[in-house]
PDB file of N, CA and C in Angstrom:
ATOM      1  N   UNK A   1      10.881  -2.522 -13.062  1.00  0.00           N
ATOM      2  CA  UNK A   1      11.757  -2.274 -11.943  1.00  0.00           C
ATOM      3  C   UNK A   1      10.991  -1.518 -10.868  1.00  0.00           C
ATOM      4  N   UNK A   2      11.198  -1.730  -9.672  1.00  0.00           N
ATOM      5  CA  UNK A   2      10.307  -1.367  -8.581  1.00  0.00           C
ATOM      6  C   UNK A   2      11.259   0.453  -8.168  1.00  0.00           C
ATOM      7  N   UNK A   3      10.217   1.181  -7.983  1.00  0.00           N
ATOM      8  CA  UNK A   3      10.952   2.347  -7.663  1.00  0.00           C
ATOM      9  C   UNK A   3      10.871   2.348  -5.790  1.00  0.00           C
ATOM     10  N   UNK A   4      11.574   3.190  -5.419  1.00  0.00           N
ATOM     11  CA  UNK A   4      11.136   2.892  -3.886  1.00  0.00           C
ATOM     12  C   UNK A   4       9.910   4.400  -3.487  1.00  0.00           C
ATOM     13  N   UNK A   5       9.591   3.593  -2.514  1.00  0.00           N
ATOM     14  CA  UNK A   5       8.104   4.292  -2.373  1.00  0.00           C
ATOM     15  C   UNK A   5       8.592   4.646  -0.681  1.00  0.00           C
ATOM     16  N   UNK A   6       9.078   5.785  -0.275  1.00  0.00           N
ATOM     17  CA  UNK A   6       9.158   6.117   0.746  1.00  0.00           C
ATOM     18  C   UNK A   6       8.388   7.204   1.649  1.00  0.00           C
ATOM     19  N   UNK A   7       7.979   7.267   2.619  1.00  0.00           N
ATOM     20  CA  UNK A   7       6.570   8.418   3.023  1.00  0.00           C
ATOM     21  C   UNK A   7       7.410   9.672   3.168  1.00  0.00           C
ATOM     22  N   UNK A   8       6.709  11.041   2.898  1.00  0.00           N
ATOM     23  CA  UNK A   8       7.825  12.146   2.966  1.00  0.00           C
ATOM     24  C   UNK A   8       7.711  12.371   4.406  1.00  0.00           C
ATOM     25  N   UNK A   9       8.742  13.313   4.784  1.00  0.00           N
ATOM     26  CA  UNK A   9       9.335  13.254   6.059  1.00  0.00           C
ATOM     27  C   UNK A   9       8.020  13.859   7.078  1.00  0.00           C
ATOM     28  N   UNK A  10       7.746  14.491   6.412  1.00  0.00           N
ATOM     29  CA  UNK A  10       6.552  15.305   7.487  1.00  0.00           C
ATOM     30  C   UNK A  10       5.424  14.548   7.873  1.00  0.00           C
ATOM     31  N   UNK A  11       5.311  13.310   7.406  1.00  0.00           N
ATOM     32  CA  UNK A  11       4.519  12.039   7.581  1.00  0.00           C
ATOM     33  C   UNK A  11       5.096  10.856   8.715  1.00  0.00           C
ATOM     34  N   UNK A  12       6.524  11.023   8.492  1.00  0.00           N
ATOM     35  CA  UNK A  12       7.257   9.787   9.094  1.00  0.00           C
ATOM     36  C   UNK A  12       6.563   9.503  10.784  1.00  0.00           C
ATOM     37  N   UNK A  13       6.170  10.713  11.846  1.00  0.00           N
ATOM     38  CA  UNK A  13       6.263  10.686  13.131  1.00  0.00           C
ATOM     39  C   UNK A  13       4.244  10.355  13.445  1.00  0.00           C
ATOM     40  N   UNK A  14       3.102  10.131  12.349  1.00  0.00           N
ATOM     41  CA  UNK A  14       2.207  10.506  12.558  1.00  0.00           C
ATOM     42  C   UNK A  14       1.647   8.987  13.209  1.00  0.00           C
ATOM     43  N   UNK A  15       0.685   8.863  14.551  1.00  0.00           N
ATOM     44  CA  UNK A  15       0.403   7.703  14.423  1.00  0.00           C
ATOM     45  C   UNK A  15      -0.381   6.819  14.090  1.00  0.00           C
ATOM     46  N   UNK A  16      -0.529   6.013  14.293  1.00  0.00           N
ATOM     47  CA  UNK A  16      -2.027   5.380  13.454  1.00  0.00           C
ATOM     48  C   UNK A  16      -2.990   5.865  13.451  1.00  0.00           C
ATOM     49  N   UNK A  17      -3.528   6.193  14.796  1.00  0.00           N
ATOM     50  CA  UNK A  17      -4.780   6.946  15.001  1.00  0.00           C
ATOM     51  C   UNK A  17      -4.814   8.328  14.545  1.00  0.00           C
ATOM     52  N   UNK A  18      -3.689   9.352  13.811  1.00  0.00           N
ATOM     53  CA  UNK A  18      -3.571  10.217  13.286  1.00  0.00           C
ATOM     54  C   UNK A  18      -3.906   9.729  11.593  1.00  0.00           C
ATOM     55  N   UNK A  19      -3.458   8.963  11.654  1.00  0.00           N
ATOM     56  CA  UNK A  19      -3.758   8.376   9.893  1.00  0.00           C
ATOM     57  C   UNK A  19      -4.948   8.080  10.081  1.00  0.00           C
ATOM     58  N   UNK A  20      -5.622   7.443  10.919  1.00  0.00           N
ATOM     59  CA  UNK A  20      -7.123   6.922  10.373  1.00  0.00           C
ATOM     60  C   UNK A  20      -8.262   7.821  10.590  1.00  0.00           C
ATOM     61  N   UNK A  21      -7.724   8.665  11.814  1.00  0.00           N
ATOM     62  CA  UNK A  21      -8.589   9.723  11.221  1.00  0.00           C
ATOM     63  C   UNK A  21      -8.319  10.813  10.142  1.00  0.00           C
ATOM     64  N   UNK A  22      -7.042  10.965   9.580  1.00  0.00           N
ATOM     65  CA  UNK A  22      -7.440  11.428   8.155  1.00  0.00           C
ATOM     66  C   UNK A  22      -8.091  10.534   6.878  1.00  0.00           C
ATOM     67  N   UNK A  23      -8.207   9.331   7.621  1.00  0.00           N
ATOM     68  CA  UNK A  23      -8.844   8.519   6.047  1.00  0.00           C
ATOM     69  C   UNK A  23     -10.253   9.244   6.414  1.00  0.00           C
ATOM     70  N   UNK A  24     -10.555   9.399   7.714  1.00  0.00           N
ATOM     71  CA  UNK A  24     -12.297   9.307   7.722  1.00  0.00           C
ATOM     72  C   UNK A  24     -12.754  11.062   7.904  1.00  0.00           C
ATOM     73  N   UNK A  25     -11.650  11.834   7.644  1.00  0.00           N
ATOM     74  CA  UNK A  25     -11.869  13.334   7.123  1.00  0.00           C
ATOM     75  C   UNK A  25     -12.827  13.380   5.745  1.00  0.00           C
ATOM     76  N   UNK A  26     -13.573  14.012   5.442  1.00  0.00           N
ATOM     77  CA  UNK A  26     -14.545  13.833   3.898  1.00  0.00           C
ATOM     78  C   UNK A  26     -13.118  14.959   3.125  1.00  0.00           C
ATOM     79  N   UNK A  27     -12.434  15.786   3.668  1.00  0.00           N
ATOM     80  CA  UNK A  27     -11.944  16.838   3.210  1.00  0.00           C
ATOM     81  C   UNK A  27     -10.878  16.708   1.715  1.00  0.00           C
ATOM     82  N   UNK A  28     -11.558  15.796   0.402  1.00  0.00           N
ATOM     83  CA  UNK A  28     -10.718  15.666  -0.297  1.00  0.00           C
ATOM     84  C   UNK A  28      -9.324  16.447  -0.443  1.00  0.00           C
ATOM     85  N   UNK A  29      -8.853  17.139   0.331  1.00  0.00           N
ATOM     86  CA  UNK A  29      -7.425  17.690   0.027  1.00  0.00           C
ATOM     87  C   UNK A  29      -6.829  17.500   1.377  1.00  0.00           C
ATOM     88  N   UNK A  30      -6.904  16.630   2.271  1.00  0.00           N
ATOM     89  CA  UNK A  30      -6.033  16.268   3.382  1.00  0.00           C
ATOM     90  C   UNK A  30      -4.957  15.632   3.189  1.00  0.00           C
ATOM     91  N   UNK A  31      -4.099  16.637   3.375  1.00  0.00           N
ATOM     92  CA  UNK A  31      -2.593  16.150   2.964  1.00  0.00           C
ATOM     93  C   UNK A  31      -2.121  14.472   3.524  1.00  0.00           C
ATOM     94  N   UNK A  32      -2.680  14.516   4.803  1.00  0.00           N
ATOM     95  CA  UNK A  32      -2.315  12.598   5.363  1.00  0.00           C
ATOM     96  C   UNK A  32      -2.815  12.067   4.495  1.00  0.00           C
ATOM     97  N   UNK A  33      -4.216  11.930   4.267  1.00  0.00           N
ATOM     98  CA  UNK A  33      -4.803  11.092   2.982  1.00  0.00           C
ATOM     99  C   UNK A  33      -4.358  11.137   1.951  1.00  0.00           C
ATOM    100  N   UNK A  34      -3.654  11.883   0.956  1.00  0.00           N
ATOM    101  CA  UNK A  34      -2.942  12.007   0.105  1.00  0.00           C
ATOM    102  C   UNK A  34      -1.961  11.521  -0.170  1.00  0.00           C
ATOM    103  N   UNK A  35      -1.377  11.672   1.130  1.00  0.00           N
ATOM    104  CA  UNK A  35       0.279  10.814   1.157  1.00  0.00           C
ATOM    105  C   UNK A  35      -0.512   9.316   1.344  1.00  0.00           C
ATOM    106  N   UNK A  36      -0.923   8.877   2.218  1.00  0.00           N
ATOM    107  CA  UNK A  36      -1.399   7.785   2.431  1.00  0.00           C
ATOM    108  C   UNK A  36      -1.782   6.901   0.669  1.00  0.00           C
ATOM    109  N   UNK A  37      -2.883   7.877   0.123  1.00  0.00           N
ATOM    110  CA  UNK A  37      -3.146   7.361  -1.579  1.00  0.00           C
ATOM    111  C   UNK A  37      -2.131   6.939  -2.747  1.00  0.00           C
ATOM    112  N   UNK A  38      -0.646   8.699  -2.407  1.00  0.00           N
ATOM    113  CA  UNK A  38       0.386   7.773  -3.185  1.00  0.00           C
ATOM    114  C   UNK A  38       1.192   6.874  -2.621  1.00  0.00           C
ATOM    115  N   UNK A  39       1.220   6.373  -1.134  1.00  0.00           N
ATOM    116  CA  UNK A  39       1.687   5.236  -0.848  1.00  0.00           C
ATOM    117  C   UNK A  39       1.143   3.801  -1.553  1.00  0.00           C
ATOM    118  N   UNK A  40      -0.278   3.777  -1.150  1.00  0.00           N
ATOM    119  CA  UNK A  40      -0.652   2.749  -1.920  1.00  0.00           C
ATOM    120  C   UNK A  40      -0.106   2.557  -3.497  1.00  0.00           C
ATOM    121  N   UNK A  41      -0.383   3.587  -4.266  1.00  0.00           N
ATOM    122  CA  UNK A  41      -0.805   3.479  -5.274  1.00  0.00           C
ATOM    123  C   UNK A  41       0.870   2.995  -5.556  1.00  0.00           C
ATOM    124  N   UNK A  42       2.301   3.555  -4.804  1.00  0.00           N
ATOM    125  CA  UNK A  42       3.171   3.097  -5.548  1.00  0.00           C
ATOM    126  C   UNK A  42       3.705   1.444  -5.077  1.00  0.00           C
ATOM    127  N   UNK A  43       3.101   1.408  -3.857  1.00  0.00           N
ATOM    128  CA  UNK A  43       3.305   0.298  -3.366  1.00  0.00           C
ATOM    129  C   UNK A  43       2.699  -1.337  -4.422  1.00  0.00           C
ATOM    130  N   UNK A  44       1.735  -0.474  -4.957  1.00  0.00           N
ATOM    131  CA  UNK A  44       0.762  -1.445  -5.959  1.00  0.00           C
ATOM    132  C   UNK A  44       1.347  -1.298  -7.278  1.00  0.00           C
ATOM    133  N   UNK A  45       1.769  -0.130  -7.642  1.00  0.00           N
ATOM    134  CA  UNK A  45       2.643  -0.158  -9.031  1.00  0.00           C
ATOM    135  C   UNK A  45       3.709  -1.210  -8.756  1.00  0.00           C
ATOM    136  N   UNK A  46       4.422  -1.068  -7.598  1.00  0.00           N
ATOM    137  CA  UNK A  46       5.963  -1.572  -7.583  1.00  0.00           C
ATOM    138  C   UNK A  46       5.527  -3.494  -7.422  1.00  0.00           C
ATOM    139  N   UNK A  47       4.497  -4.039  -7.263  1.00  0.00           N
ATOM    140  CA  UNK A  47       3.731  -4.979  -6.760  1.00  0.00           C
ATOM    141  C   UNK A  47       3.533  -5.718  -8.281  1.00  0.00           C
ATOM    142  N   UNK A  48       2.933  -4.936  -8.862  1.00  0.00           N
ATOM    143  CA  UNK A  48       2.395  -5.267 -10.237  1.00  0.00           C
ATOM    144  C   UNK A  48       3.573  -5.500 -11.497  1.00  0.00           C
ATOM    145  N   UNK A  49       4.391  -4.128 -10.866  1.00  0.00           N
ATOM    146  CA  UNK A  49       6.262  -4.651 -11.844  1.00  0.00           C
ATOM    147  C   UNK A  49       6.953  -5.929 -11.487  1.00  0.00           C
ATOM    148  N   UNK A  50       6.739  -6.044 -10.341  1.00  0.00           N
ATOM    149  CA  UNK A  50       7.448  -7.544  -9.829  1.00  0.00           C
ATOM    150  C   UNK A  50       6.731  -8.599 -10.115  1.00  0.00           C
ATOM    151  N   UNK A  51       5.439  -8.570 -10.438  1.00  0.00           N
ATOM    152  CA  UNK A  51       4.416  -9.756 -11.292  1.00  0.00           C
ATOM    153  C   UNK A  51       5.331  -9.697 -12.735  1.00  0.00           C
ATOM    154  N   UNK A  52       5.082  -8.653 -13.255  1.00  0.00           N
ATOM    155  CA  UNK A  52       5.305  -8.865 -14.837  1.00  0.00           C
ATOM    156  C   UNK A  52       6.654  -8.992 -14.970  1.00  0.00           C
ATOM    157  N   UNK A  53       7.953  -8.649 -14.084  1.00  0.00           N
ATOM    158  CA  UNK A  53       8.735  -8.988 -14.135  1.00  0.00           C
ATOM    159  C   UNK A  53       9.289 -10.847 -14.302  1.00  0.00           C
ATOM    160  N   UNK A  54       8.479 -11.463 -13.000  1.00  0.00           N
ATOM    161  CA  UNK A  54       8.681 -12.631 -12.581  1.00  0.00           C
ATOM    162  C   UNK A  54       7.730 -13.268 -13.777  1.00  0.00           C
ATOM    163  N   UNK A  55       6.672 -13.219 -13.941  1.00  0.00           N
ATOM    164  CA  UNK A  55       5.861 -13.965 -14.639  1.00  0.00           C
ATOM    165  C   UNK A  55       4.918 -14.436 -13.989  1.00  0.00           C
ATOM    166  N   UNK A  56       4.883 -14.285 -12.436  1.00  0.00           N
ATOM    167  CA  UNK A  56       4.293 -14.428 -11.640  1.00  0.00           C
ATOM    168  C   UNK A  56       3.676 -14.027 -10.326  1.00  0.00           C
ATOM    169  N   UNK A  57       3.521 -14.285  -9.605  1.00  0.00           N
ATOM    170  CA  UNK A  57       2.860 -13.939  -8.291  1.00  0.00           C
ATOM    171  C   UNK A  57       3.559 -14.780  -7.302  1.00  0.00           C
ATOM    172  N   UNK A  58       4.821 -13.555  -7.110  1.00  0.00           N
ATOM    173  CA  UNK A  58       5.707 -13.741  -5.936  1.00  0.00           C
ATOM    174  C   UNK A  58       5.057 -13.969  -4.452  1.00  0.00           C
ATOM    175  N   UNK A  59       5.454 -15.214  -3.754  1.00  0.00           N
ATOM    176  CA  UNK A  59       4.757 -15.520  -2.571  1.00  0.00           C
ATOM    177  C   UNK A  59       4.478 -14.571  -1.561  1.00  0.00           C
ATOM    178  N   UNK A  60       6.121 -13.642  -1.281  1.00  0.00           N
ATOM    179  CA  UNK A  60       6.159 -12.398  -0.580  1.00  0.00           C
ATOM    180  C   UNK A  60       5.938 -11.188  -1.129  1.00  0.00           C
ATOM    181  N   UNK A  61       4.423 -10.699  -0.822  1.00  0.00           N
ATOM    182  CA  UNK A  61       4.415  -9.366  -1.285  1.00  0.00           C
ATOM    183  C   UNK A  61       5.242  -7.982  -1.451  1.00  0.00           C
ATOM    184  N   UNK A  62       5.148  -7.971  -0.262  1.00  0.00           N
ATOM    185  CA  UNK A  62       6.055  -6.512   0.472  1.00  0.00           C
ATOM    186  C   UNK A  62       7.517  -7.744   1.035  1.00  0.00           C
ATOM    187  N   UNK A  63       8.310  -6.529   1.022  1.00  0.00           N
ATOM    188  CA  UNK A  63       9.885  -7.156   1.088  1.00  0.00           C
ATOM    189  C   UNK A  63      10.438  -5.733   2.145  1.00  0.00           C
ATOM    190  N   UNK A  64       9.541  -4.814   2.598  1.00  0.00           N
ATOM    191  CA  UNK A  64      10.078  -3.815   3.073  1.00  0.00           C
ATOM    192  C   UNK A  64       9.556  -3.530   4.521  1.00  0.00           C
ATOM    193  N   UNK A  65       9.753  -3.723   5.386  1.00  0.00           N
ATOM    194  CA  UNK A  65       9.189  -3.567   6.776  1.00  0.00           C
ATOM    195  C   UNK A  65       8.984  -2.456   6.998  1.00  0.00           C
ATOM    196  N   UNK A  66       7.672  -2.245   7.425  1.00  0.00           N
ATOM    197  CA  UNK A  66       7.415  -0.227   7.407  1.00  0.00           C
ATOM    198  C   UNK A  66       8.325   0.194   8.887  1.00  0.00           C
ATOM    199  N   UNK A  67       8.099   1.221   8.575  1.00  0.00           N
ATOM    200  CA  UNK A  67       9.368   2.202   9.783  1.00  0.00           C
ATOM    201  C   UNK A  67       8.244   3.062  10.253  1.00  0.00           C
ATOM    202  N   UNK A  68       7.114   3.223   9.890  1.00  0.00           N
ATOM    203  CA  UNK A  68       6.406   4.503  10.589  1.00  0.00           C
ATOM    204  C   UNK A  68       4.419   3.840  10.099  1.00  0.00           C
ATOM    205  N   UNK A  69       4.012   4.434  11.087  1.00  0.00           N
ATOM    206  CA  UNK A  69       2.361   3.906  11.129  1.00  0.00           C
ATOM    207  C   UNK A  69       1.673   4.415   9.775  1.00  0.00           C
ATOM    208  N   UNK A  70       2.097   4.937   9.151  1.00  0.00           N
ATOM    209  CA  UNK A  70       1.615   5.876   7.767  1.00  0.00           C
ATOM    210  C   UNK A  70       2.072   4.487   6.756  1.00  0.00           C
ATOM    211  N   UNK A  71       2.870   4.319   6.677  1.00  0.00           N
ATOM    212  CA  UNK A  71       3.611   2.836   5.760  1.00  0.00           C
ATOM    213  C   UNK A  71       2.787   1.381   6.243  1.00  0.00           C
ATOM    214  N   UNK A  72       3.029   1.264   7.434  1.00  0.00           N
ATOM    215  CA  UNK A  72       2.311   0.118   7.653  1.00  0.00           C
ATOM    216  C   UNK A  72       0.945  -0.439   7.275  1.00  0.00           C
ATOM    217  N   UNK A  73       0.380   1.248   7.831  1.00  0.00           N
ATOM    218  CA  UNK A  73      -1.335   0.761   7.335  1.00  0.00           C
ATOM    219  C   UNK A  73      -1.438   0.928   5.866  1.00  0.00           C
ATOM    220  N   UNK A  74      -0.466   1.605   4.966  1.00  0.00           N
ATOM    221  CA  UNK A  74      -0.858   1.601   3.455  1.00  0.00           C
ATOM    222  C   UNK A  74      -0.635   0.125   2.969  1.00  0.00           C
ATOM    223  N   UNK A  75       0.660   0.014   3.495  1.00  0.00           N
ATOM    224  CA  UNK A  75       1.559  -1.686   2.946  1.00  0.00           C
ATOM    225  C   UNK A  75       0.253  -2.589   3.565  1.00  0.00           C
ATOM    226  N   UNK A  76      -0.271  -2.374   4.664  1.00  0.00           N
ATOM    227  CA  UNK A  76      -1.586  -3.593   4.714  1.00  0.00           C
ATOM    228  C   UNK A  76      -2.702  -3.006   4.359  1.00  0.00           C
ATOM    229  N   UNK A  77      -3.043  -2.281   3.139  1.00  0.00           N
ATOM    230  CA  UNK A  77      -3.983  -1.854   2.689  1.00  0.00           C
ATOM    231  C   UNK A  77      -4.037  -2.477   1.100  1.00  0.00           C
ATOM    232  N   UNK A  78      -2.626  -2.471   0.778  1.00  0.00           N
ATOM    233  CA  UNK A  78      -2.314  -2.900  -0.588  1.00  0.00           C
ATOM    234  C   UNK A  78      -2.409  -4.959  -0.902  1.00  0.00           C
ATOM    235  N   UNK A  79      -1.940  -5.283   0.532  1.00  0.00           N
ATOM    236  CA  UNK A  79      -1.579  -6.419   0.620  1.00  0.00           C
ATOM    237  C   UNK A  79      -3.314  -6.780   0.922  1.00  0.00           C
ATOM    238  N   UNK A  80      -3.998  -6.016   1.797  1.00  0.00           N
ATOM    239  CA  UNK A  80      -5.927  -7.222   1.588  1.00  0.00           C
ATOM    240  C   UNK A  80      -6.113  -6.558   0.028  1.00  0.00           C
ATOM    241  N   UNK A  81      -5.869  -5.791  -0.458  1.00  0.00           N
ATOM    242  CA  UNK A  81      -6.453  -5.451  -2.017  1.00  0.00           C
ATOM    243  C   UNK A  81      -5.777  -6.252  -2.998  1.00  0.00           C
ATOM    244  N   UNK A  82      -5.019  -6.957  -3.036  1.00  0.00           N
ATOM    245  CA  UNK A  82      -3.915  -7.827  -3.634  1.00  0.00           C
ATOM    246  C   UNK A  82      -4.910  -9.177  -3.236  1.00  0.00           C
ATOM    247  N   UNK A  83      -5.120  -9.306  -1.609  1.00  0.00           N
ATOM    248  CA  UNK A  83      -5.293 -10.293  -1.594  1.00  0.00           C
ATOM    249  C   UNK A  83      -6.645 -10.900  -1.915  1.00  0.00           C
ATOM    250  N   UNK A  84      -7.543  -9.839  -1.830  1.00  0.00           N
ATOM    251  CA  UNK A  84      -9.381  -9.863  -2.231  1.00  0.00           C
ATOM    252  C   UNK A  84      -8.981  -9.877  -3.561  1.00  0.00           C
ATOM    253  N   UNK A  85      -8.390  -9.271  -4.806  1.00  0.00           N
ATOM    254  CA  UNK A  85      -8.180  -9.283  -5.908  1.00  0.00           C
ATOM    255  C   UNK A  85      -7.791 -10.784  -6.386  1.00  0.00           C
ATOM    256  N   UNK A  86      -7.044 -11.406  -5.406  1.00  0.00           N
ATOM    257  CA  UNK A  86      -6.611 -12.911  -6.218  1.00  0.00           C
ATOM    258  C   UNK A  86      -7.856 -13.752  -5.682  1.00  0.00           C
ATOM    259  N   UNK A  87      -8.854 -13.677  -4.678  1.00  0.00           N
ATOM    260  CA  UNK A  87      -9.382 -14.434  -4.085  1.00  0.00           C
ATOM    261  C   UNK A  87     -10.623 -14.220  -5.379  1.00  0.00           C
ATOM    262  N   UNK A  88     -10.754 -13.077  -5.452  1.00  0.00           N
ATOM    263  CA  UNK A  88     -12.106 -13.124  -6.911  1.00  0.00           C
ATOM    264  C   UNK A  88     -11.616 -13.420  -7.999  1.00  0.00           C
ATOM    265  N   UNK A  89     -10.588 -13.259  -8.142  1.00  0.00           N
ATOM    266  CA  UNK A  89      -9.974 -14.339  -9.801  1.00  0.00           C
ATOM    267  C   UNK A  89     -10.270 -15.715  -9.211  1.00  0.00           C
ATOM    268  N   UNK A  90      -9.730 -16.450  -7.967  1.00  0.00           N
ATOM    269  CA  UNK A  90      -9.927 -17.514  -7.812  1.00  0.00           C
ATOM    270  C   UNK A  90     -10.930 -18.107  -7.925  1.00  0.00           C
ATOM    271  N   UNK A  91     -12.224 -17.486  -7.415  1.00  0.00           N
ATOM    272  CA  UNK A  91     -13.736 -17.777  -7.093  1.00  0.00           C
ATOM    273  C   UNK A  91     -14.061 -18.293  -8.900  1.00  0.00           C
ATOM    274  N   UNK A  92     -13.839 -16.820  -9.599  1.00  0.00           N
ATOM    275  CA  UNK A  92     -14.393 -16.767 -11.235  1.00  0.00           C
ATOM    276  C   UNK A  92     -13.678 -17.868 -11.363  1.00  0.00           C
ATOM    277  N   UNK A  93     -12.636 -18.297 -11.397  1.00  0.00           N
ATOM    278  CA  UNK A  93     -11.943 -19.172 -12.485  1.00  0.00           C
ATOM    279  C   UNK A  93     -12.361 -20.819 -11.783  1.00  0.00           C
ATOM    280  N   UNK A  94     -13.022 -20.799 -11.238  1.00  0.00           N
ATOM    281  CA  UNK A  94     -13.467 -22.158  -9.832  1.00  0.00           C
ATOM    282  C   UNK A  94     -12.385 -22.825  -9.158  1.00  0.00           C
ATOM    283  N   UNK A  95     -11.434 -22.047  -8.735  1.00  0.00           N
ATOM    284  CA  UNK A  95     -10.272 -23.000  -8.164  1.00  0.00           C
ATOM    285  C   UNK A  95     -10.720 -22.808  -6.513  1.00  0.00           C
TER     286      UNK A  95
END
């Protein structure tokens, strides 16, 4: 079952260019980057329950339209890692 993965509030107003330069901070404890990491990471849990749920690999990844630049760039962070991930199964398996 997919839990919902929502950004905490003190994140909601930040904008892109506030998020990307906390990805490119070295400062392992930057709170944007952090939030940003458990976005992914639940966005990819909740991704991976709906595989094993279905049996498959639902056409539509994300089903949730982001509301704030912190969501968006994680939800398209998860979705090229999803999508480089099926493209190298594809390659190995020769399809």
């Amino acid at each position: 079952m997919s839990t919902p993965v929502i950004p905490r509030a003190e994140f909601l107003f930040l904008t892109e260019s506030d998020v990307l330069a906390a990805l490119r901070d070295p400062d392992g404890n930057n709170p944007i980057a952090i939030e940003f990491t458990r976005l992914i990471k639940g966005y990819a849990n909740n991704f991976a329950a709906t595989c094993d749920r279905l049996g498959h690999i639902p056409e539509s990844i994300l089903h949730v339209k982001p509301r704030s630049a912190i969501e968006a760039l994680a939800m398209a962070q998860v979705t090229e890692m999803i999508t480089d991930q099926l493209r190298a199964e594809a390659e190995r398996d020769g399809d």
